[in-house]
PDB file of C-alpha atoms and ligand atoms in Angstrom:
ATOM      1  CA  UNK A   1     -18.980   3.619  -0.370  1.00 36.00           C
ATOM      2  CA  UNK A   2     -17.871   1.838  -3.389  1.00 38.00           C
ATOM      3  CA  UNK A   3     -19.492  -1.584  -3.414  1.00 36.00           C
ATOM      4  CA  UNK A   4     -17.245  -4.580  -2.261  1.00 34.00           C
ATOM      5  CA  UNK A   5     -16.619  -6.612  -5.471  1.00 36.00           C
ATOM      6  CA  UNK A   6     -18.162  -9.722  -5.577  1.00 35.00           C
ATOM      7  CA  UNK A   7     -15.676 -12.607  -5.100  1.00 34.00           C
ATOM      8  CA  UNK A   8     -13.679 -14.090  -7.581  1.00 37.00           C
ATOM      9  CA  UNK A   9     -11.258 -16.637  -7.765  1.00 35.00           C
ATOM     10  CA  UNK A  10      -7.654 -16.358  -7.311  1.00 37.00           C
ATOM     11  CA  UNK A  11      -5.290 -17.953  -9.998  1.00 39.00           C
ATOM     12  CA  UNK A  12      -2.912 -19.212  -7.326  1.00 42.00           C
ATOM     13  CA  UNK A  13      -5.343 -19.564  -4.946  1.00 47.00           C
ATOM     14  CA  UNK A  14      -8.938 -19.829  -3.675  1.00 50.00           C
ATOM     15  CA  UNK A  15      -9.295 -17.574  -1.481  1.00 56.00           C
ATOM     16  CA  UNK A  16     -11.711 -14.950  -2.683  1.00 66.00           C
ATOM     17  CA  UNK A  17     -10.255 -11.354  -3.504  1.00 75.00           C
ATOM     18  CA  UNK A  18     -11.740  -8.675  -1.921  1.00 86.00           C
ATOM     19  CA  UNK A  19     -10.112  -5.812  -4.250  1.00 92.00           C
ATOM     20  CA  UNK A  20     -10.964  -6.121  -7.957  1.00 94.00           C
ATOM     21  CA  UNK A  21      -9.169  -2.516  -8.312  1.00 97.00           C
ATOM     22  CA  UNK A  22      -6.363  -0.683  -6.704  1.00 97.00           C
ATOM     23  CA  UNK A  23      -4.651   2.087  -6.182  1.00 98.00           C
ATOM     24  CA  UNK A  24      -1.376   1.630  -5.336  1.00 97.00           C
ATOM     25  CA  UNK A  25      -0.095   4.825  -3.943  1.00 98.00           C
ATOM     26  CA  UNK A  26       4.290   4.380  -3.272  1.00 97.00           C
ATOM     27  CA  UNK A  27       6.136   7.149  -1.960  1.00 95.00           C
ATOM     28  CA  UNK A  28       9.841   7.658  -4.056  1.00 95.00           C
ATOM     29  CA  UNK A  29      11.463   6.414  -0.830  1.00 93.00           C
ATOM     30  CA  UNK A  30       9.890   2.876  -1.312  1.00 93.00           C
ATOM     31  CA  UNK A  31      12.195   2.472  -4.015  1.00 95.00           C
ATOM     32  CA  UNK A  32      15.581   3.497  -2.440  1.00 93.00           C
ATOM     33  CA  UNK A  33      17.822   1.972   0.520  1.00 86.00           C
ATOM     34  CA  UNK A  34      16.781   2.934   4.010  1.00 77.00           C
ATOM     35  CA  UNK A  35      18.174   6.394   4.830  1.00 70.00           C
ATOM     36  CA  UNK A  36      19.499   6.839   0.903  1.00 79.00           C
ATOM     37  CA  UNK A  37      17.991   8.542  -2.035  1.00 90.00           C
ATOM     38  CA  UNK A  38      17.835   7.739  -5.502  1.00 93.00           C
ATOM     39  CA  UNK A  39      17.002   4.603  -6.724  1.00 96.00           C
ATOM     40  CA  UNK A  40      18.306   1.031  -5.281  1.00 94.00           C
ATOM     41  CA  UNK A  41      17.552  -1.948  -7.343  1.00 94.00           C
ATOM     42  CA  UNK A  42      17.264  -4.243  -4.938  1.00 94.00           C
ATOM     43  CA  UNK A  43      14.815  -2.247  -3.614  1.00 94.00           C
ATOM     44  CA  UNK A  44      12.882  -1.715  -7.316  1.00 96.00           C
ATOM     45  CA  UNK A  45      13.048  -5.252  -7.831  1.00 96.00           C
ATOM     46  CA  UNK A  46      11.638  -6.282  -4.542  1.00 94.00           C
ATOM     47  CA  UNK A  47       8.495  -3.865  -4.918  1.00 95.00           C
ATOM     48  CA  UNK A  48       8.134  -5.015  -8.596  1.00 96.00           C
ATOM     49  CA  UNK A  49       8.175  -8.762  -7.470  1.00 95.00           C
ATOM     50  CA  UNK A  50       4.945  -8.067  -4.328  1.00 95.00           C
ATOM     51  CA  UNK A  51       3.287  -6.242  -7.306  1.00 96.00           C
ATOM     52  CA  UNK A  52       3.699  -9.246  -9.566  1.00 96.00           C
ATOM     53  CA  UNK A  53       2.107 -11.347  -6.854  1.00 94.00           C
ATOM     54  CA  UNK A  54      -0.889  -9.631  -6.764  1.00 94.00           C
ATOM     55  CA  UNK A  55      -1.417  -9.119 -10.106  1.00 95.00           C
ATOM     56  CA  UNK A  56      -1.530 -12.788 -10.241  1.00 94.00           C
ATOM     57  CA  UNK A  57      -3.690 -12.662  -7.590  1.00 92.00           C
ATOM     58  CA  UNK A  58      -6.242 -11.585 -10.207  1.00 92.00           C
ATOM     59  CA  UNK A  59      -6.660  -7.907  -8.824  1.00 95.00           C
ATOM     60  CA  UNK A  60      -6.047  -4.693 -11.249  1.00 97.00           C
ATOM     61  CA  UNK A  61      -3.540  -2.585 -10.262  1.00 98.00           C
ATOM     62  CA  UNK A  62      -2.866   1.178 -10.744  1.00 98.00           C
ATOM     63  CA  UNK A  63       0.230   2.208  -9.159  1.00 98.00           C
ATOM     64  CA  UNK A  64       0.414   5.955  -7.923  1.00 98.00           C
ATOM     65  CA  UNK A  65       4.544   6.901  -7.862  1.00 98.00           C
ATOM     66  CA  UNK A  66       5.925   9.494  -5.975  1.00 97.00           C
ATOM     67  CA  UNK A  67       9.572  11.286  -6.258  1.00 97.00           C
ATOM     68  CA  UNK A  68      10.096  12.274  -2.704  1.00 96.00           C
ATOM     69  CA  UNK A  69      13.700   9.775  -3.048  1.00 96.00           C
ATOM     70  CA  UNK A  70      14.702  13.040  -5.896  1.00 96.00           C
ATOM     71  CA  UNK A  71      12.921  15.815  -4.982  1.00 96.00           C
ATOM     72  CA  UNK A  72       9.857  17.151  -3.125  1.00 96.00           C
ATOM     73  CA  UNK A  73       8.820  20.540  -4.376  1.00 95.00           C
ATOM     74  CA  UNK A  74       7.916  22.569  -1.237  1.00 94.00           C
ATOM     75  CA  UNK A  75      11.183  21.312   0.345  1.00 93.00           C
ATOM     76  CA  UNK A  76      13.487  22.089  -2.778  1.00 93.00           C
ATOM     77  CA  UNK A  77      12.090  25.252  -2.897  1.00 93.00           C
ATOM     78  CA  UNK A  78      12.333  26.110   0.403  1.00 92.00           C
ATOM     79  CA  UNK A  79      16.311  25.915   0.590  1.00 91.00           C
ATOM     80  CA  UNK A  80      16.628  27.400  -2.982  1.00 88.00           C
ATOM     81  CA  UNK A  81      15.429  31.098  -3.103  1.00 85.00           C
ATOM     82  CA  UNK A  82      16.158  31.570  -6.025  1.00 92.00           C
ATOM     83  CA  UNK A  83      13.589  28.709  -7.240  1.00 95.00           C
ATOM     84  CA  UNK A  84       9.811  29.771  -7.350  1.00 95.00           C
ATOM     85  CA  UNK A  85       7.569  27.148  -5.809  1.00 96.00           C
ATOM     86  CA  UNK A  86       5.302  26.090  -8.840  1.00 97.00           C
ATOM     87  CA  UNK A  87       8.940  25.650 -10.488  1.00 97.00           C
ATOM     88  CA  UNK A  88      10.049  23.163  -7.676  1.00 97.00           C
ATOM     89  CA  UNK A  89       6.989  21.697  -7.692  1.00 98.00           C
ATOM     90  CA  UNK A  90       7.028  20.729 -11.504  1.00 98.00           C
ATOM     91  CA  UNK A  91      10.582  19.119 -10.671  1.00 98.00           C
ATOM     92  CA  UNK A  92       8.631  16.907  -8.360  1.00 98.00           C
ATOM     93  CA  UNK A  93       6.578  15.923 -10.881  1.00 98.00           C
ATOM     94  CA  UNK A  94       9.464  14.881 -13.094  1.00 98.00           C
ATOM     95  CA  UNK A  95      11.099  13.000 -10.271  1.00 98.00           C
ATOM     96  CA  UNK A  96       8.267  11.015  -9.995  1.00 98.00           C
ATOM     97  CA  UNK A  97       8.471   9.932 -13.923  1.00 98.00           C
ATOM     98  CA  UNK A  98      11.667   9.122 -13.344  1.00 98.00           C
ATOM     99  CA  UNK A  99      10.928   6.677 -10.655  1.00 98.00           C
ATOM    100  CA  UNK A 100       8.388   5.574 -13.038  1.00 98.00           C
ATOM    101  CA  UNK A 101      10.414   4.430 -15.941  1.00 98.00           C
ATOM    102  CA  UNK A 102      12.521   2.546 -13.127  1.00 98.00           C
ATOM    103  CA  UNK A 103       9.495   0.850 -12.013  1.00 98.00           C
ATOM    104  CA  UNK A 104       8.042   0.084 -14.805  1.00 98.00           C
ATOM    105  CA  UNK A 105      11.917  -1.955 -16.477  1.00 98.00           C
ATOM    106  CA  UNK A 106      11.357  -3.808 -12.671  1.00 98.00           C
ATOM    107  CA  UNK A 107       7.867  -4.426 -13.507  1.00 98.00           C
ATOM    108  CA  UNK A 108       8.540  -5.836 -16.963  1.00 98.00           C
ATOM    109  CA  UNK A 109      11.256  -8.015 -15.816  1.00 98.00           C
ATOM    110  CA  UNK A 110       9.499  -9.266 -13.115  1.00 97.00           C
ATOM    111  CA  UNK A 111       6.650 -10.321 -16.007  1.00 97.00           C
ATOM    112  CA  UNK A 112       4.293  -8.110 -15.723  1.00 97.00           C
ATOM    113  CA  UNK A 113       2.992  -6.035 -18.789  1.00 97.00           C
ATOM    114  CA  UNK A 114       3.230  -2.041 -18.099  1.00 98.00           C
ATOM    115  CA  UNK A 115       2.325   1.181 -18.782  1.00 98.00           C
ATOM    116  CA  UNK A 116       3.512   4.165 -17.410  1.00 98.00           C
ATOM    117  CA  UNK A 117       0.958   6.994 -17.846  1.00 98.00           C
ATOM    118  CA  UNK A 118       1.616  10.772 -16.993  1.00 98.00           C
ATOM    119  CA  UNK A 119      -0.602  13.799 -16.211  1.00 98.00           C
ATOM    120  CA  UNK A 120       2.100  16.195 -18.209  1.00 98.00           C
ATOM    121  CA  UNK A 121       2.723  15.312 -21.744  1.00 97.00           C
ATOM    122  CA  UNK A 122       5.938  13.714 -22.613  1.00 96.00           C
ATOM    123  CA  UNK A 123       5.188  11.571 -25.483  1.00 95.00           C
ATOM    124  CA  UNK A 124       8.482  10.217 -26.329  1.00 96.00           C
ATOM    125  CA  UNK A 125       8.974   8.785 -22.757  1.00 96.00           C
ATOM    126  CA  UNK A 126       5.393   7.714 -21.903  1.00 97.00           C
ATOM    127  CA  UNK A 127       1.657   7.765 -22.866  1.00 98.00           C
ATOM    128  CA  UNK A 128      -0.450  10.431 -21.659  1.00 98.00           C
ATOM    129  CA  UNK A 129      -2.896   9.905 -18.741  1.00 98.00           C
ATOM    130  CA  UNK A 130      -6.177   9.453 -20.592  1.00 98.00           C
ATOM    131  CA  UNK A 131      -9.327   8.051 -18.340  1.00 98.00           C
ATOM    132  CA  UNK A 132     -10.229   5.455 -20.659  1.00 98.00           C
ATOM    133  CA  UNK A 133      -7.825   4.416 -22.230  1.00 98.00           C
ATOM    134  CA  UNK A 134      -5.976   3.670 -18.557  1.00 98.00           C
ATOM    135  CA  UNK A 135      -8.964   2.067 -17.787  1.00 98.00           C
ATOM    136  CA  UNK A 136      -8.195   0.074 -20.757  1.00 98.00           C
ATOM    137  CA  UNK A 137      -4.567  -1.258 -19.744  1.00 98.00           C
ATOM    138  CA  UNK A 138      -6.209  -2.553 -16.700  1.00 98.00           C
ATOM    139  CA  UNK A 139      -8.547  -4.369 -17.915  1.00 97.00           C
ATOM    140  CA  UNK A 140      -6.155  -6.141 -20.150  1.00 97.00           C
ATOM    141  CA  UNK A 141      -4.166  -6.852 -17.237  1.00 97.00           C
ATOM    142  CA  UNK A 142      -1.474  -4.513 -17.425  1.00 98.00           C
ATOM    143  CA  UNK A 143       0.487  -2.577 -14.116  1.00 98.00           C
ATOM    144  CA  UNK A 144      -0.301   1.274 -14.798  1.00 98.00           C
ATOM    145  CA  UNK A 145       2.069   3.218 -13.741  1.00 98.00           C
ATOM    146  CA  UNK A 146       1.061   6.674 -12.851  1.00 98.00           C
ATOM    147  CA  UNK A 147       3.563   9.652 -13.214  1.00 98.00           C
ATOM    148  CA  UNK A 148       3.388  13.505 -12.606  1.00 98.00           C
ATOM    149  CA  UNK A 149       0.572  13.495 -10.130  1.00 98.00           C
ATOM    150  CA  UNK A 150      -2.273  15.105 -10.956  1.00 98.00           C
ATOM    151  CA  UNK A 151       0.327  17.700 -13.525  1.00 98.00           C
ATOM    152  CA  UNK A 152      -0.774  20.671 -11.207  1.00 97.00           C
ATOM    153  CA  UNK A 153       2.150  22.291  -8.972  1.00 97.00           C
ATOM    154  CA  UNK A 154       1.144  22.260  -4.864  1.00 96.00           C
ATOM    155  CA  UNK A 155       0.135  19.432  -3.854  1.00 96.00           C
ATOM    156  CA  UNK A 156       1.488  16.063  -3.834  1.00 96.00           C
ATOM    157  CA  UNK A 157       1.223  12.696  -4.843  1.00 98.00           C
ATOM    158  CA  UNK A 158      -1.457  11.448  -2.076  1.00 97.00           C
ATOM    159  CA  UNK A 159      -3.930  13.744  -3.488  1.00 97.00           C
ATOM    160  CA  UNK A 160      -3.152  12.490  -7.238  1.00 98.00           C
ATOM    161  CA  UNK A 161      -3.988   9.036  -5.800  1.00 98.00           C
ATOM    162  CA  UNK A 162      -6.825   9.800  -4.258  1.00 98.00           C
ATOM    163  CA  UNK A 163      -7.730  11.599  -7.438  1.00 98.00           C
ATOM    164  CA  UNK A 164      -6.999   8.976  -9.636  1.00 98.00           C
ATOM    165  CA  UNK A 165      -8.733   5.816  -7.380  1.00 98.00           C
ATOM    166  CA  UNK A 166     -12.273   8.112  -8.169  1.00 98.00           C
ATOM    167  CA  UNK A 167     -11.528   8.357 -11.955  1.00 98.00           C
ATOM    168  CA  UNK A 168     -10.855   4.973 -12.017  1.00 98.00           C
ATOM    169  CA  UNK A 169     -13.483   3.468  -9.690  1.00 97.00           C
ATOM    170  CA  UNK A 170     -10.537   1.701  -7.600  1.00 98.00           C
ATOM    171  CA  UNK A 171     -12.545   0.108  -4.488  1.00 96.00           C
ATOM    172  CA  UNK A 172      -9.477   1.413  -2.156  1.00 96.00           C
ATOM    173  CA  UNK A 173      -6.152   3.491  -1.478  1.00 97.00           C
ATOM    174  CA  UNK A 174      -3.425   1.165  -0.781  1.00 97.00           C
ATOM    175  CA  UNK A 175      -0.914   3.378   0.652  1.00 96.00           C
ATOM    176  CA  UNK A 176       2.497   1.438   1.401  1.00 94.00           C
ATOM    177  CA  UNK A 177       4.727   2.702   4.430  1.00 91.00           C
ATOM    178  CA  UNK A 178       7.955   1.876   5.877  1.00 88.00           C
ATOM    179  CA  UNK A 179       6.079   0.800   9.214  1.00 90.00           C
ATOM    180  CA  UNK A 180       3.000  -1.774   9.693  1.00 93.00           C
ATOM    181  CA  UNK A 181       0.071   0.977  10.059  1.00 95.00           C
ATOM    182  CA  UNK A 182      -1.150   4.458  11.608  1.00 95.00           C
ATOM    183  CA  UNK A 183       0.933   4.621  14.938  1.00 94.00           C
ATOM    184  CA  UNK A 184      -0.954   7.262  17.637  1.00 91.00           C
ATOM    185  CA  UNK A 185       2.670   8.584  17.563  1.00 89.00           C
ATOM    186  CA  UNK A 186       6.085   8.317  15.452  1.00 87.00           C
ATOM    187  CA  UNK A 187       6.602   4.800  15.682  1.00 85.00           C
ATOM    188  CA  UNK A 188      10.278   5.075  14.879  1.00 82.00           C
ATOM    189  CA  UNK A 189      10.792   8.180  17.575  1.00 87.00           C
ATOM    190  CA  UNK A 190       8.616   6.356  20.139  1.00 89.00           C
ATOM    191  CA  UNK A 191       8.592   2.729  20.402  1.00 88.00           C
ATOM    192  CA  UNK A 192       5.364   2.941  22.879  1.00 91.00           C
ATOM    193  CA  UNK A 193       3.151   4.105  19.939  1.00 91.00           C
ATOM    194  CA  UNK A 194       0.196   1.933  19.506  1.00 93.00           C
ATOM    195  CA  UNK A 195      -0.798   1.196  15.964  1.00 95.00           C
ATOM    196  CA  UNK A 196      -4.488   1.222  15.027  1.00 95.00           C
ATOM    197  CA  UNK A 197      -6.489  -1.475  13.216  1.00 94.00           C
ATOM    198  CA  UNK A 198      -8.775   0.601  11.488  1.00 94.00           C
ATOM    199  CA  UNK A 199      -9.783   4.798  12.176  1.00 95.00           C
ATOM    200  CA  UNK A 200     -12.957   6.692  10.409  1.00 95.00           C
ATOM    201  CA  UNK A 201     -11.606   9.638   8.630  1.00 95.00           C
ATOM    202  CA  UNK A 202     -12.831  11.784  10.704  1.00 93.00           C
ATOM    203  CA  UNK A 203     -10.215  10.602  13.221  1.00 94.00           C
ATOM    204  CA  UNK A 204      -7.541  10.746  11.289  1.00 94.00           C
ATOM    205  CA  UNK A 205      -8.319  14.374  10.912  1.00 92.00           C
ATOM    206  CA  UNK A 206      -9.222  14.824  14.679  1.00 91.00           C
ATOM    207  CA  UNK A 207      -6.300  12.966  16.305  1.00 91.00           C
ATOM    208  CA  UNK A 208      -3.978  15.725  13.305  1.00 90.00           C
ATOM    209  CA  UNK A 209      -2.602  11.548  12.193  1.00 92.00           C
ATOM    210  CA  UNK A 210      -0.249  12.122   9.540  1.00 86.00           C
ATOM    211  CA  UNK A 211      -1.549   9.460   7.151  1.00 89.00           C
ATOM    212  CA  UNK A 212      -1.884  10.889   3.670  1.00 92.00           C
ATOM    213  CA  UNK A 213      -2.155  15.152   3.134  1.00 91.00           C
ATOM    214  CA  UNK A 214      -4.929  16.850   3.689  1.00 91.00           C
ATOM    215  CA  UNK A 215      -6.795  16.781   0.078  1.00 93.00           C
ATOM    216  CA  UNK A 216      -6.672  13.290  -0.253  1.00 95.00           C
ATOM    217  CA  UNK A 217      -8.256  12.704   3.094  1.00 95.00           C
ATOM    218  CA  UNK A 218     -11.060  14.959   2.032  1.00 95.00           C
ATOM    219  CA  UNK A 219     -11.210  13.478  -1.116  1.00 96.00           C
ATOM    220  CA  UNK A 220     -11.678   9.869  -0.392  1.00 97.00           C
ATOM    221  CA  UNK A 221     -14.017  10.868   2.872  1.00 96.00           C
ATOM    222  CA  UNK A 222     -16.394  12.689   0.253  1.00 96.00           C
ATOM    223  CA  UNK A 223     -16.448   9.550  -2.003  1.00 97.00           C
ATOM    224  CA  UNK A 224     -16.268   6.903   0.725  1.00 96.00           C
ATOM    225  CA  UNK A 225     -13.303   5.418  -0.326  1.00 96.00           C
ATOM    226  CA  UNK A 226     -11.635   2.992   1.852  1.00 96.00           C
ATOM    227  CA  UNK A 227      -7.814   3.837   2.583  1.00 96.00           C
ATOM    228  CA  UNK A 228      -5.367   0.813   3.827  1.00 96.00           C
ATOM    229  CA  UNK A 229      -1.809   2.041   5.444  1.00 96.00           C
ATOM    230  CA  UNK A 230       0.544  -1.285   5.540  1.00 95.00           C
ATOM    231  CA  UNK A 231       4.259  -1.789   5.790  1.00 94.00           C
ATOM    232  CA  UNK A 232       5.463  -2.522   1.726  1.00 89.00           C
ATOM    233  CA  UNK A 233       8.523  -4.101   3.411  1.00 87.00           C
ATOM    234  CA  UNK A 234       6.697  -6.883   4.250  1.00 90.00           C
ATOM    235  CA  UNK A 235       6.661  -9.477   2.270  1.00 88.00           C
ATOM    236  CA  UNK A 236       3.313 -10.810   0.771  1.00 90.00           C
ATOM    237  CA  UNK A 237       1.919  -7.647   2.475  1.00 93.00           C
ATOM    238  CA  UNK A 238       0.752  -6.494  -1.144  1.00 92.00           C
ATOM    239  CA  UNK A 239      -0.861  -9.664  -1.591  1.00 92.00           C
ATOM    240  CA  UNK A 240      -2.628 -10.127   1.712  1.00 91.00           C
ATOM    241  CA  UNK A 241      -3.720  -6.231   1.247  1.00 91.00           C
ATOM    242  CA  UNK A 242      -5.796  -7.032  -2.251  1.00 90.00           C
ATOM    243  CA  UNK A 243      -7.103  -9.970  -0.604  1.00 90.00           C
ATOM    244  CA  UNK A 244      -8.695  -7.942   2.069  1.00 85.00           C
ATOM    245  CA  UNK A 245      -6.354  -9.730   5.117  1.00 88.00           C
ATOM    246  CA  UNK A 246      -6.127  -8.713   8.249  1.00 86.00           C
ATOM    247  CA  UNK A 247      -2.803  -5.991   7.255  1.00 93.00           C
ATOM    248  CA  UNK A 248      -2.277  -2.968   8.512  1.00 95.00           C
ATOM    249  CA  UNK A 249      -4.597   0.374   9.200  1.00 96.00           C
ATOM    250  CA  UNK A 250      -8.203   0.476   7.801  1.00 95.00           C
ATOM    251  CA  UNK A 251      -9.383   3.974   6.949  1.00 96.00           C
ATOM    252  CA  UNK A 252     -13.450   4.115   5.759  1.00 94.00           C
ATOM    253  CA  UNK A 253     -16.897   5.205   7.469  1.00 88.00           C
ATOM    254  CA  UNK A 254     -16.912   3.159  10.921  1.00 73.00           C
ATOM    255  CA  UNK A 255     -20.515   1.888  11.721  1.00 63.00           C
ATOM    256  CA  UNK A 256     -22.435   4.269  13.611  1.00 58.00           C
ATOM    257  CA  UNK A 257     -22.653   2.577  17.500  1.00 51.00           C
TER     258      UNK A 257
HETATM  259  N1  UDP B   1       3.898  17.057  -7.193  1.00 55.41           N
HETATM  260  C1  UDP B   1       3.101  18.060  -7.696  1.00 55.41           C
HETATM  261  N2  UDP B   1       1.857  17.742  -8.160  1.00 55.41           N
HETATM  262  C2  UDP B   1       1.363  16.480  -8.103  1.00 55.41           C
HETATM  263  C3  UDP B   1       2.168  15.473  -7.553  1.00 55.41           C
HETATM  264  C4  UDP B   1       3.429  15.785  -7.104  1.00 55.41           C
HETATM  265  O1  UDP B   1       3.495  19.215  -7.742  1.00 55.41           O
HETATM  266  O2  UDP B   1       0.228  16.254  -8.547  1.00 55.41           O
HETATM  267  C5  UDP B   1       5.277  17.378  -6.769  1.00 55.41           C
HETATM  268  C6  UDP B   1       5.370  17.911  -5.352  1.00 55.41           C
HETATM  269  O3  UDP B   1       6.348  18.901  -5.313  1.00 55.41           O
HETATM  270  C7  UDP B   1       5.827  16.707  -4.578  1.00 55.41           C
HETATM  271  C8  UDP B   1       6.740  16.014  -5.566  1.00 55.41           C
HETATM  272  O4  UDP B   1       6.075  16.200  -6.817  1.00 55.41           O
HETATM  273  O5  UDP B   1       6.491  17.031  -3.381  1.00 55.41           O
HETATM  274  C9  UDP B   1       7.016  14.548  -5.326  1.00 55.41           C
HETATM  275  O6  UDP B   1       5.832  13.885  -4.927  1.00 55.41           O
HETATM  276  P1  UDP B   1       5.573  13.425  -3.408  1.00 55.41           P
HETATM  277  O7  UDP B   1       6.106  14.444  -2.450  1.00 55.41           O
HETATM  278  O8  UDP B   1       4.130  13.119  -3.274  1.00 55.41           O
HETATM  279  O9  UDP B   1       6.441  12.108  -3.336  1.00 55.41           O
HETATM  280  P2  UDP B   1       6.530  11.016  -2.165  1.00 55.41           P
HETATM  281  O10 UDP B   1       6.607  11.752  -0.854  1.00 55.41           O
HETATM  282  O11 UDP B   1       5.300  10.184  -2.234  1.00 55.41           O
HETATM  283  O12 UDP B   1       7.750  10.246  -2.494  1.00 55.41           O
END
């Protein structure tokens, strides 16, 4: 399990941060209205402003955007025969660069320096994902914004931020729902669904919980990295999820007994 950084102190506060590095995995319907697709300002600039907050917080932050408000390749592909898969799944990919370029305009007006970073080359729009040099941008202080996945068709963004917390040595998955955790059941089909304050991955995968896909449950079991589901419509839930507060799911190796 990655180590638990060693405290440090807030700028705004001193309370000690329990996240030097994160991964901030958003799905494309974080940044649209309730029930709409696309893009909603309001909604960009609201995301953009929690982000801000933690930055300030002093933590690093790596933010993993998916496209699902445009396009989600299985899905697309499904209800257009006449689309191969891969194909779909590469329009996924650009979806989610184009909710990074939103992001990012949100991010920079909100004060925060940004880079958006994608796994398939398009150099006039934004830099390529190279290890180090993303590395880099965070250590400077800059949001990285990271587009295209992992730039290989079939699977989805989950994985790529799973992927990308390993390369990157992020101490955990932040992945930001529309509801406050892991439910037992659909909390918005049944509202006697009890939410859980913290599962072993091995749970998740016994009780079928629909947390992130498959891969990136494997993924950050194997490495024994730490996975927190919490509501992004929340506000300060960003904040309170860097500084290790009581927020949400918990998803890591459980103590034996
Ligand atoms: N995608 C892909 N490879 C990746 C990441 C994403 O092919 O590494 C495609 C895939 O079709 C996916 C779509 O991009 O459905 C949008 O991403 P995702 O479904 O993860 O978006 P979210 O549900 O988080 O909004």
């Amino acid at each position: 399990m990655p180590s638990v950084p060693a405290a440090q102190n807030a700028s705004d506060a001193s309370a000690p941060l329990r996240y030097k590095r994160v991964i901030l995995k958003l799905s494309g319907e974080s940044l649209s209205a309730s029930g709409d697709r696309g893009i909603g300002a309001v909604e960009v600039a609201h995301i953009a402003a929690q982000i801000r907050s933690a930055l300030d917080s002093g933590c690093q932050i790596a933010v993993v955007i998916g496209g699902g408000n445009i396009l989600r390749g299985a899905q697309f592909s499904g209800r257009n025969n006449n689309v191969q898969e891969a194909t779909a799944h590469y329009m996924g990919m650009l979806a989610t660069t184009i909710n990074a370029l939103a992001l990012q305009d949100a991010l920079e007006s909100a004060g925060c320096q940004t880079r958006v970073m994608s796994a398939l080359e398009m150099d006039t729009v934004c830099e390529r994902f190279i290890r180090r040099r993303a590395l880099r941008h965070l250590e400077k202080g800059r949001v990285v914004v990271l587009a295209a996945g992992i730039g290989s068709p079939f699977v989805t963004t989950d994985t790529a931020a799973a992927q990308r917390a390993l390369e990157l040595n992020a101490d955990v998955v932040l992945k930001a729902t529309r509801v406050d955790g892991v439910y037992s059941e659909d909390p918005e089909k049944n509202p006697h669904a009890v939410m859980y304050e913290s599962l072993s991955y091995a749970e998740v995968i016994e009780k079928n919980l629909r947390v992130m896909d498959g891969t990136a449950i494997a993924l950050c079991r194997e490495h024994s990295t730490p996975i927190l589901v919490f509501n992004f419509n929340k506000d300060g839930n960003i904040v309170k999820a860097v500084a290790g507060e009581s927020v949400g799911t918990w998803i890591g190796e459980k103590p034996v007994g």
